CSV table of C-alpha atoms in Angstrom, one decimal:
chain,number,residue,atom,x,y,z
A,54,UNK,CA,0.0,0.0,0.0
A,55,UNK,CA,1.2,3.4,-0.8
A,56,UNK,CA,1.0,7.0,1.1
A,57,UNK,CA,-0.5,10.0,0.4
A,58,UNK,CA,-3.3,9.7,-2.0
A,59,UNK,CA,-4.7,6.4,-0.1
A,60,UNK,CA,-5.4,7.9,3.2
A,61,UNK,CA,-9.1,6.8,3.0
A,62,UNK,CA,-7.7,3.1,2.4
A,63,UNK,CA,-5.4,3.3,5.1
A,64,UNK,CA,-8.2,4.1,7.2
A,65,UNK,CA,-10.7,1.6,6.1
A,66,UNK,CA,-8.1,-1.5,6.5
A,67,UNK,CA,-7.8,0.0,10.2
A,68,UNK,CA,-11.3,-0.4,10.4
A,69,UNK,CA,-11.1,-3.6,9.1
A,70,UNK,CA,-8.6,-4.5,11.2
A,71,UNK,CA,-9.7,-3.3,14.1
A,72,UNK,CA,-13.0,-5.0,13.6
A,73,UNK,CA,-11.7,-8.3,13.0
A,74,UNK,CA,-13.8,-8.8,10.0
A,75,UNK,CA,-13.4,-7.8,6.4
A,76,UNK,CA,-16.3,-4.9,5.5
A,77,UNK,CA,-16.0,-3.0,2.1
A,78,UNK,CA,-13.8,-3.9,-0.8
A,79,UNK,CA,-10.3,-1.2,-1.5
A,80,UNK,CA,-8.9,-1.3,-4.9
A,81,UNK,CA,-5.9,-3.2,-6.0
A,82,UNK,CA,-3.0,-1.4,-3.6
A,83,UNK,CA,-4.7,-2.8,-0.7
A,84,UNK,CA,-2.5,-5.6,-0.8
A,85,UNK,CA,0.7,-4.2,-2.0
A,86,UNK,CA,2.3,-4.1,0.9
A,87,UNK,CA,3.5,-2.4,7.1
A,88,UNK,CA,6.0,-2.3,9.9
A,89,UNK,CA,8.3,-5.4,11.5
A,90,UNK,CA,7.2,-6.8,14.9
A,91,UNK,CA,5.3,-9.9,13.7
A,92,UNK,CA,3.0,-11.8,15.3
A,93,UNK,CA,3.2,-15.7,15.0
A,94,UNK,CA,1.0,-17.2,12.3
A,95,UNK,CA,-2.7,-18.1,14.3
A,96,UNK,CA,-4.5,-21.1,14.2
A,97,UNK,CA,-7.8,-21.5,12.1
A,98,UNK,CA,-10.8,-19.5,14.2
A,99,UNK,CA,-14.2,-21.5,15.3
A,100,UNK,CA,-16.2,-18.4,14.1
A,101,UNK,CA,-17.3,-17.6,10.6
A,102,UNK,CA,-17.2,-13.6,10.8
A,103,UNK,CA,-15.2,-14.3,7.1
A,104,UNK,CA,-18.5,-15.6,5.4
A,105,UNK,CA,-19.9,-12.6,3.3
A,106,UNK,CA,-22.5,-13.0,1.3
A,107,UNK,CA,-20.0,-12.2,-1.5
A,108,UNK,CA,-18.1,-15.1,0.0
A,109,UNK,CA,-21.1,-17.2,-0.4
A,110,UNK,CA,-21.9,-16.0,-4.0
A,111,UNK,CA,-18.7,-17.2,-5.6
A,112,UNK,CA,-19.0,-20.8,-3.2
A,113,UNK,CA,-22.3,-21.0,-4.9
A,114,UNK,CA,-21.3,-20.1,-8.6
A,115,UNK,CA,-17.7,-22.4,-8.4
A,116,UNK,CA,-18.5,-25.3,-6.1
A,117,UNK,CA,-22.9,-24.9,-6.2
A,118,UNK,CA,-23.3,-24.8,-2.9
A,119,UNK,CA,-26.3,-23.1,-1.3
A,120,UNK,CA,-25.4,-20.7,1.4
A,121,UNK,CA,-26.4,-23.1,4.4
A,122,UNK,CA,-24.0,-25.8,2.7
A,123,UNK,CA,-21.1,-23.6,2.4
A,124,UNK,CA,-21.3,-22.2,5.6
A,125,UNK,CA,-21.5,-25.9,6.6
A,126,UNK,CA,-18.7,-27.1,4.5
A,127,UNK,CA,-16.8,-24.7,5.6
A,128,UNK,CA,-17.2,-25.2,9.2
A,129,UNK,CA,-16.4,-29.3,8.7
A,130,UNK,CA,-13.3,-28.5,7.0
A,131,UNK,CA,-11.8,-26.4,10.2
A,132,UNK,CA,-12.9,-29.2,11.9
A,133,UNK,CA,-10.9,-31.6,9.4
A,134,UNK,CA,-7.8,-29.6,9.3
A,135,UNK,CA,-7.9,-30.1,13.1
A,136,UNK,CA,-8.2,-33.3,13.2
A,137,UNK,CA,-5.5,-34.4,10.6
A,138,UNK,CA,-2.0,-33.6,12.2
A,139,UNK,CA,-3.3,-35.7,15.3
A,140,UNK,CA,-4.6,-38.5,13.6
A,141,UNK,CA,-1.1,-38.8,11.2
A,142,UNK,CA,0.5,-39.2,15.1
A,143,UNK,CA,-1.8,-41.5,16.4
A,144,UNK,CA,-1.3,-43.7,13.2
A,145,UNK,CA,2.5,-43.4,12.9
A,146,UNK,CA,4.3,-45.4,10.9
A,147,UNK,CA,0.9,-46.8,9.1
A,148,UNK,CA,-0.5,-43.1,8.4
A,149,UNK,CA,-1.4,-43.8,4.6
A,150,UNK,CA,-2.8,-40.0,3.7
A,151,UNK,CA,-5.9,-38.3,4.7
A,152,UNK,CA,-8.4,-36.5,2.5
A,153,UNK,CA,-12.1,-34.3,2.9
A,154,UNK,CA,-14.6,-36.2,1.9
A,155,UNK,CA,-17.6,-33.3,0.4
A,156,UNK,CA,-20.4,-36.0,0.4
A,157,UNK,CA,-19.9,-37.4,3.8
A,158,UNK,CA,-18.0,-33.6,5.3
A,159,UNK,CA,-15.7,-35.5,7.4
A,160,UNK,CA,-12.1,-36.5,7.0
A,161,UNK,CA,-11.0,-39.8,6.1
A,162,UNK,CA,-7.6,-40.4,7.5
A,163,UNK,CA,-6.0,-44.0,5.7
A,164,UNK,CA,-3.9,-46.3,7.5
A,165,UNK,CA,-2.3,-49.7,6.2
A,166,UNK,CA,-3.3,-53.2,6.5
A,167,UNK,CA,-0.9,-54.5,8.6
A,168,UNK,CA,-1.7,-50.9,11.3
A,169,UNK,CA,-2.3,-52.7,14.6
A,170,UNK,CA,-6.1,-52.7,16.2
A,171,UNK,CA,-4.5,-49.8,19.0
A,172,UNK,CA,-3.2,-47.6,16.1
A,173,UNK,CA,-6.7,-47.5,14.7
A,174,UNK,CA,-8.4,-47.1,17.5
A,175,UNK,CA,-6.5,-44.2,18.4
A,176,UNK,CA,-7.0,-43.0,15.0
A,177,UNK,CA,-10.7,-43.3,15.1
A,178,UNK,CA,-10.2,-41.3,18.7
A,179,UNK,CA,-9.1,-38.1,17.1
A,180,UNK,CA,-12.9,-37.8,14.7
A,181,UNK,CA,-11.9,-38.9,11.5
A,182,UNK,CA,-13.1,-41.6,8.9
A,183,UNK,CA,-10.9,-44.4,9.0
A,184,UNK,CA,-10.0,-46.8,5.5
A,185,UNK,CA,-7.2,-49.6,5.1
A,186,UNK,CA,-4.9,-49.5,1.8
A,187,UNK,CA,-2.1,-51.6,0.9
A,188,UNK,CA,0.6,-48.6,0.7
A,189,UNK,CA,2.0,-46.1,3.6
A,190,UNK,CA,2.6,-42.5,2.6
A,191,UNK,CA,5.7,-43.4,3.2
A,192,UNK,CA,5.8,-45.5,0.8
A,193,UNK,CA,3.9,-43.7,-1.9
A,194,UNK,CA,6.0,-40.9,-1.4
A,195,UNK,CA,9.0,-42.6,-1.6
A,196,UNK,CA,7.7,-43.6,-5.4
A,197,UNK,CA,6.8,-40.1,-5.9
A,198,UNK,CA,10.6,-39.3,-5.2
A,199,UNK,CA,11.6,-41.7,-7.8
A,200,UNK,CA,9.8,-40.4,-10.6
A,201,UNK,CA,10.8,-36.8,-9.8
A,202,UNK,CA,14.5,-38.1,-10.2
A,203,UNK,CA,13.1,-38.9,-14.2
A,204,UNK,CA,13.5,-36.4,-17.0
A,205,UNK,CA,9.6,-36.5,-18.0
A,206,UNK,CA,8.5,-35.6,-21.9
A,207,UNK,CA,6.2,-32.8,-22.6
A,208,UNK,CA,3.4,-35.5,-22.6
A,209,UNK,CA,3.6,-35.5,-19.6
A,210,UNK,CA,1.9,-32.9,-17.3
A,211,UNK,CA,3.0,-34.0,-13.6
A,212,UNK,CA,2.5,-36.4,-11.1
A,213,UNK,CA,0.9,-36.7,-7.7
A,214,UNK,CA,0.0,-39.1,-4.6
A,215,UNK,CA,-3.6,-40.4,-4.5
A,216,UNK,CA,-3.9,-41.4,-1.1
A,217,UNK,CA,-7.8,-42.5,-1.8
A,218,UNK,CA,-6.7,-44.4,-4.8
A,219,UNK,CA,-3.4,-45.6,-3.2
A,220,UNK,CA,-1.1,-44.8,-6.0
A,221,UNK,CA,1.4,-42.1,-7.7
A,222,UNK,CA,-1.2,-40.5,-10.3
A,223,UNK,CA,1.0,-39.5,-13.6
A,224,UNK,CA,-0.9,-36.9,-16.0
A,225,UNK,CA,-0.5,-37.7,-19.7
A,226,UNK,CA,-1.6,-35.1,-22.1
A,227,UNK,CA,-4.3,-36.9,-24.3
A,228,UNK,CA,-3.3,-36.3,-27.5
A,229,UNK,CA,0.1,-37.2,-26.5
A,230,UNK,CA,-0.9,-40.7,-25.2
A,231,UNK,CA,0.2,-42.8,-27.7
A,232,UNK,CA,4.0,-40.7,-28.1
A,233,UNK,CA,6.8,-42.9,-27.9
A,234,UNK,CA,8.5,-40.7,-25.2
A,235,UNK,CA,5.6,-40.6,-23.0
A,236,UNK,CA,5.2,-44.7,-23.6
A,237,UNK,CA,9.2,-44.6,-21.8
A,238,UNK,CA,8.2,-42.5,-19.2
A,239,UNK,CA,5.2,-44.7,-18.2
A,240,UNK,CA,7.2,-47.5,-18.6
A,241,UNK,CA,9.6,-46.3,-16.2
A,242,UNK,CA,7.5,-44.7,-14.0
A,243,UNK,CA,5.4,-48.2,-13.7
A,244,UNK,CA,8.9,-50.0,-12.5
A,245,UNK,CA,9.2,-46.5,-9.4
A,246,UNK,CA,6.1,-48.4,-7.6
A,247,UNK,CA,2.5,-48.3,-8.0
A,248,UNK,CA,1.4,-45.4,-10.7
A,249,UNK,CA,-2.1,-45.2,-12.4
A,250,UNK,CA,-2.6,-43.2,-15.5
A,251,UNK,CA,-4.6,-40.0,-15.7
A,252,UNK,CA,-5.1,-38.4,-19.5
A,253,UNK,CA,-5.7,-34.2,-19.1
A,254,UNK,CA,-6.8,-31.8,-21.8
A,255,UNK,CA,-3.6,-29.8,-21.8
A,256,UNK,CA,-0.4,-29.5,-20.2
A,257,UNK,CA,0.0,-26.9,-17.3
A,258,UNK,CA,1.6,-23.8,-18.1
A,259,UNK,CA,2.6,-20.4,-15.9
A,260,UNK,CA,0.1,-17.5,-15.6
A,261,UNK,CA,2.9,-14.6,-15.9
A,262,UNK,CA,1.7,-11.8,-18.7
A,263,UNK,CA,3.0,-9.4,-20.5
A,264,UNK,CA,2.3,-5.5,-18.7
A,265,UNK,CA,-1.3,-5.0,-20.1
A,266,UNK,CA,-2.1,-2.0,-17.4
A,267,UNK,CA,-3.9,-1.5,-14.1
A,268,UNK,CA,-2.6,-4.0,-11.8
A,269,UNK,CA,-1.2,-5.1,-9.5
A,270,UNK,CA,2.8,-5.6,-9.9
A,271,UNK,CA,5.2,-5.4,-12.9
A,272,UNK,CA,8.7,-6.9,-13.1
A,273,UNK,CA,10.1,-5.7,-16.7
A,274,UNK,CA,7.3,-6.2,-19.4
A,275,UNK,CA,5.7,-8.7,-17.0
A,276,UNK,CA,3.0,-8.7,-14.9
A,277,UNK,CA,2.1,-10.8,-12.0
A,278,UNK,CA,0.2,-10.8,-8.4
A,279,UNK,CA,1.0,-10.2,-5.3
A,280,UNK,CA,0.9,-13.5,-3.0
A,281,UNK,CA,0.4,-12.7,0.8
A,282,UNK,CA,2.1,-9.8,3.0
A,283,UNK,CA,5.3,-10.9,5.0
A,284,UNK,CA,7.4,-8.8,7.4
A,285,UNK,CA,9.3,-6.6,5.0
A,286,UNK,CA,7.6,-7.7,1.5
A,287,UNK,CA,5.6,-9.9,-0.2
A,288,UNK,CA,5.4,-13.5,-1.3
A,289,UNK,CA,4.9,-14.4,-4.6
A,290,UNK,CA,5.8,-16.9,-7.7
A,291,UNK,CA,9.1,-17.5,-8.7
A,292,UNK,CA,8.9,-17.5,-12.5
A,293,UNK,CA,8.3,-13.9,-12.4
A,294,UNK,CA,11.4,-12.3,-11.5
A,295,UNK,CA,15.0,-12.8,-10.7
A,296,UNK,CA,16.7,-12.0,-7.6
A,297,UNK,CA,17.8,-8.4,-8.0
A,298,UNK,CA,15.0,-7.5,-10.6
A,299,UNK,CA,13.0,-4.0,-9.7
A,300,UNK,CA,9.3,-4.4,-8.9
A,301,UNK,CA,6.7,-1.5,-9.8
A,302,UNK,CA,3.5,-1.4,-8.3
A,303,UNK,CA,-0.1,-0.9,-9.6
A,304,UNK,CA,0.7,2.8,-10.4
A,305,UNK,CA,4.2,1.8,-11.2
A,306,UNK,CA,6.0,3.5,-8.8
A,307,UNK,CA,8.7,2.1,-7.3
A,308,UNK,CA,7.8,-1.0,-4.9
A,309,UNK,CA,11.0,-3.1,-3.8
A,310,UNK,CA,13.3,-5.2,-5.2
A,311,UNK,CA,13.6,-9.5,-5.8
A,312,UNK,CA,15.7,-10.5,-2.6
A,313,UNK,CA,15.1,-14.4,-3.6
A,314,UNK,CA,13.9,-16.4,-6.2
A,315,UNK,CA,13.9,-19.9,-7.7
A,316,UNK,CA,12.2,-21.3,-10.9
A,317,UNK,CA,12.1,-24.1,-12.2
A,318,UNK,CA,12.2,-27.0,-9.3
A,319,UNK,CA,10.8,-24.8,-7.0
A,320,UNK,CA,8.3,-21.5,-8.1
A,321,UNK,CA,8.6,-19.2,-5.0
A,322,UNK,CA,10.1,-16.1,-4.8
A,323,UNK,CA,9.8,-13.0,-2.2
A,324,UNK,CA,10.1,-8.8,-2.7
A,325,UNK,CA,11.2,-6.5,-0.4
A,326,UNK,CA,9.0,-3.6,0.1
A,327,UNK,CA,9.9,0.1,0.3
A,328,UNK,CA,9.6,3.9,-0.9
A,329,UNK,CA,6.5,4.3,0.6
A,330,UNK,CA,4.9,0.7,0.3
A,331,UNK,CA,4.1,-1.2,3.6
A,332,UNK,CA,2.6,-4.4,4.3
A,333,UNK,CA,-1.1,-5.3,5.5
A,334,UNK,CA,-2.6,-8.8,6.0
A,335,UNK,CA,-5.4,-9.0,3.5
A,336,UNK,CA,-6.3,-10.6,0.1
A,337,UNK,CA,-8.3,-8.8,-2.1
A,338,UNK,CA,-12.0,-10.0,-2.9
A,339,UNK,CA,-12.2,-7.4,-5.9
A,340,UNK,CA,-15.8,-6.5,-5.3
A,341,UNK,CA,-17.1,-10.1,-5.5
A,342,UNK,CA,-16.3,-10.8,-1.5
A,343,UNK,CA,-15.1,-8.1,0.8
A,344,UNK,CA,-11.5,-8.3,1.2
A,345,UNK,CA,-10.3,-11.3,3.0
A,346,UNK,CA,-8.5,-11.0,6.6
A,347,UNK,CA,-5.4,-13.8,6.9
A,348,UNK,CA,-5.3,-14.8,10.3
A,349,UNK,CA,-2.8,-18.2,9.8
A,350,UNK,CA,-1.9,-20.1,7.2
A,351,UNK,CA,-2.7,-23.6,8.7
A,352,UNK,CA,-2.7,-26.4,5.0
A,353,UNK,CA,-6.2,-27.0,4.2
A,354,UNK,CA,-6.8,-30.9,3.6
A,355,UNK,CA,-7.7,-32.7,0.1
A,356,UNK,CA,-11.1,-32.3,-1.1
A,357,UNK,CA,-11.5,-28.9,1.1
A,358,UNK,CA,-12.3,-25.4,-0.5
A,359,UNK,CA,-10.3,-22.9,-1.1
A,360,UNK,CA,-10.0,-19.5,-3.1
A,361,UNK,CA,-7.7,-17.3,-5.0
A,362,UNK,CA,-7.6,-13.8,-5.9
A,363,UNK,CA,-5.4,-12.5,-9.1
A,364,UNK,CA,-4.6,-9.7,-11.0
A,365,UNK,CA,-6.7,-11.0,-14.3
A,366,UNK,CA,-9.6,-13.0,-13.1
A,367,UNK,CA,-10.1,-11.4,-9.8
A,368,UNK,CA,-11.9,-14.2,-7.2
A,369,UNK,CA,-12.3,-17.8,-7.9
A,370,UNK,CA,-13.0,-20.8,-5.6
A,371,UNK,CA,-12.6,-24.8,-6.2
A,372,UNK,CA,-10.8,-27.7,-4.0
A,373,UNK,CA,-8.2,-29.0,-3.2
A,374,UNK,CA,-7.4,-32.0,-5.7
A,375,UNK,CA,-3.7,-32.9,-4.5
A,376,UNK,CA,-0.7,-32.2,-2.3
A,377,UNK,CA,3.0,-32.6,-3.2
A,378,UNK,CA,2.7,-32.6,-7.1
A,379,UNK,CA,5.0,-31.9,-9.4
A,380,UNK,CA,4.2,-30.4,-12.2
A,381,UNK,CA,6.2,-30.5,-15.6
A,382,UNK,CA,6.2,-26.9,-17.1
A,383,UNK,CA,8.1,-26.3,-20.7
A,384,UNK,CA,10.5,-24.4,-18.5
A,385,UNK,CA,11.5,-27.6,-16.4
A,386,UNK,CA,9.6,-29.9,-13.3
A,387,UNK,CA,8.5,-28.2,-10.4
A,388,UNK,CA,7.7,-30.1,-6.9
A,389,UNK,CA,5.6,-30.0,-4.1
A,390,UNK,CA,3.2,-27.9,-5.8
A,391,UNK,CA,-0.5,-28.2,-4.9
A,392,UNK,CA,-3.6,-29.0,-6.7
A,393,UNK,CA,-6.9,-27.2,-7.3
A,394,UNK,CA,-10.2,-27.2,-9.5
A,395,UNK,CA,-9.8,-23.6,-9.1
A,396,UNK,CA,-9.6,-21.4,-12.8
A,397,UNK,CA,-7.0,-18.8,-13.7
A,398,UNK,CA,-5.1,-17.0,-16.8
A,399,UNK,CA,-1.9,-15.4,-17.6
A,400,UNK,CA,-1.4,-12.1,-15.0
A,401,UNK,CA,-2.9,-14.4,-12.1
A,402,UNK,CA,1.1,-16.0,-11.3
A,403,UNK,CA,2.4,-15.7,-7.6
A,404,UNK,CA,-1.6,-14.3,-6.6
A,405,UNK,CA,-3.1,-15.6,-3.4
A,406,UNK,CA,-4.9,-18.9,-2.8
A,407,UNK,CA,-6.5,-19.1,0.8
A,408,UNK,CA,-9.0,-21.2,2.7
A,409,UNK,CA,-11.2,-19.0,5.5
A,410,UNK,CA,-8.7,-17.2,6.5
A,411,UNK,CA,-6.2,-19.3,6.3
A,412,UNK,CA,-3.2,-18.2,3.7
A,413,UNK,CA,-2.4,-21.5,1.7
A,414,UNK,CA,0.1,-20.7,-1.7
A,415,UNK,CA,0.8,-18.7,-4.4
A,416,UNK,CA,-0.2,-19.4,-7.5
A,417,UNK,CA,2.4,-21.4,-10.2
A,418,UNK,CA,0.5,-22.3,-13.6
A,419,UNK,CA,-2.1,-24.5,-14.9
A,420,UNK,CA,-4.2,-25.6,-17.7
A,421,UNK,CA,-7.4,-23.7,-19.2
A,422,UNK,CA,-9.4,-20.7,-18.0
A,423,UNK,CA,-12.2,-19.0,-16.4
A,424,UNK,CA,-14.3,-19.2,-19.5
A,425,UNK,CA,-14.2,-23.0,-20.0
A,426,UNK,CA,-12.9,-24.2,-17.0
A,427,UNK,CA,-9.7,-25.6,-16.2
A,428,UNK,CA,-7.0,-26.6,-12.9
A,429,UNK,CA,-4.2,-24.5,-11.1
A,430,UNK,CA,-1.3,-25.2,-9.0
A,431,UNK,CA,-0.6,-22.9,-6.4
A,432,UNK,CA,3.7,-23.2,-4.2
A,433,UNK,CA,2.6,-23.8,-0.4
A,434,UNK,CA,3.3,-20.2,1.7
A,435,UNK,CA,4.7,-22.2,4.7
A,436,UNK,CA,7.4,-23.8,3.0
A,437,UNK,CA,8.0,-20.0,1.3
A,438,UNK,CA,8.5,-18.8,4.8
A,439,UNK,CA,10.7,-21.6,5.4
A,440,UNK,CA,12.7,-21.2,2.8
A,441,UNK,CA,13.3,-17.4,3.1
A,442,UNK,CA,13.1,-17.3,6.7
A,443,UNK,CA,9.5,-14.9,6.4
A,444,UNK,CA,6.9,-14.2,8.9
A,445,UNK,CA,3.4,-14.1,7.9
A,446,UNK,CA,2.1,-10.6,8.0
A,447,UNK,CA,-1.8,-11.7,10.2
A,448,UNK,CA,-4.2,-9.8,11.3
């Protein structure tokens, strides 16, 4: 956020903040970038002071959920994300993934065959839907690991642990099926562990775009979005500027500067934030929700909702489809990337996904758009902040 002229801004996100809920909607500055002195990241709230009926409209027109049903999916899957770190202890070294489950709105937590009858039970203790597979996480992952050491052919879009299915999930483009590359990678993908094949309309791509005007950050003749707010800048995707590269701002003034970056493998980066810019702990909702308070960035579970705001398509919602994919861009493969039925398009790179209130990634790339439909990856924040040694700006 910028001085001077945005006074009345200033003083509405104090509002806001003060208020603990989000009221009104500020133009695109509101989340370029406040002081050091930061709190620690909070855990997800009981309340749902975040639901707006803007909230509620975009729930209804990207998931088609009624109000009552969102407000009651939402309140299941802060109930999940509590649940699943102490059920993955109480199963140990049988912990075979978890996942929401939308028709039933409880999580299912899986645990291996061979998981003794005390491991389940204290499974089934901590409120969770328990089902046996024939694979740990452990040992899905550990397949996962072995493909990602495999140069993969365009064909081939990424890869991903299932934990419902109980298998590494490769993505082949369809029309590439048949390609004798992609036939070698399967191949050798098949001899990694157990994989199942998955055909996809396109291969994933990133959303960067060329400076078109307006908003909200430019890097050269490229424009992306800001992530989240950190102490001292912003978090944002990697493929959109170099360490040392300059960083203009909605008006392109001057905002800060690239202090880390990396792209391909990973696709994180952060920006330092001066000359007048400070930081504030809200996403935008761009007049379709009222802009969105981040409290924590606790990881939302498979099959939950979640969000994302961007320079080009403004507010979108989906699920969560996967954790830990990596995705194989024309630039190179990138890991631990996360999933999502949620839509974007070229401009939306490095902009916020979040669940509640609840920061969860920047957004990398994916296939289609918010015409026709399509998926997006988005970089988790917390392993940003751990990377870079950030603190989550929260309210």
């Amino acid at each position: 956020m910028r001085r001077g002229r945005l006074h009345r801004a200033l003083v509405a996100a104090l509002v806001l903040l003060g208020a603990g809920t989000a009221a009104g909607t500020a133009p695109a500055w509101a989340s370029a970038s406040s002081p050091a002195g930061a709190p620690a990241a909070s855990a997800p709230r009981a309340e749902d002071a975040s639901l707006s009926p803007g909230l509620l409209r975009a729930m209804r027109r990207d998931l088609g959920l009624t109000a009552p049903r969102a407000r009651a999916r939402l309140a299941a899957e802060r109930t999940a994300a509590a649940q699943e770190p102490k059920a993955r202890e109480a199963a140990g070294a049988a912990y075979g993934g978890s996942w929401f489950d939308a028709r039933t709105q409880r999580l299912t937590v899986a645990v291996t065959r061979d998981a003794s009858a005390s491991a389940v039970r204290a499974v089934r203790a901590t409120g969770p839907l328990v089902r046996t597979v024939a694979h740990s996480a452990r040992q899905l992952d550990a397949a996962k690991s072995r493909l990602d050491r495999l140069s993969a052919p365009r064909g081939v879009s990424g890869w991903h642990v299932d934990p419902a299915a109980g298998t590494v999930v490769v993505d082949v483009v369809r029309d590439r099926r048949s390609d004798n590359d992609v036939e070698r990678f399967l191949s050798r993908a098949r001899a990694a562990g157990p994989v199942t094949v998955h055909q996809v309309a396109a291969a994933a791509r990133t959303y960067a775009a060329g400076t078109v005007g307006g908003d909200p950050y430019y890097t050269g003749n490229v424009r992306c979005s800001i992530g989240f707010s950190v102490y001292g800048g912003f978090v944002t995707a990697g493929h959109c500027g170099q360490p040392g590269a300059g960083v203009s701002g909605w008006d392109h003034s001057y905002v800060g500067t690239f202090q880390g970056s990396s792209f391909p493998d990973n696709d994180y980066a952060w920006v330092s934030v001066g000359s007048g810019w400070w930081t504030v702990p809200v996403v935008l909702g761009w007049g379709t929700v009222p802009d969105q308070l981040v409290r924590g960035s606790a990881e939302a579970p498979v099959g939950a909702s979640v969000c994302r705001s961007g320079s080009t398509t403004h507010w979108h919602c989906g699920t969560v489809l996967a954790h830990n994919e990596t995705v194989n861009y024309s630039q190179g493969a990138v890991h631990q990337l996360t999933r999502t039925s949620v839509c974007a398009e070229p401009g939306d790179s490095g902009g916020s996904f979040i669940s509640g209130d609840q920061a969860q990634g920047v957004t990398s790339g994916g296939w289609g758009n918010c015409s026709s439909g399509g998926e997006t990856w988005f970089q988790p924040v917390n392993e940003i902040l751990g990377r870079y040694g950030l603190t989550l700006h929260t309210a």
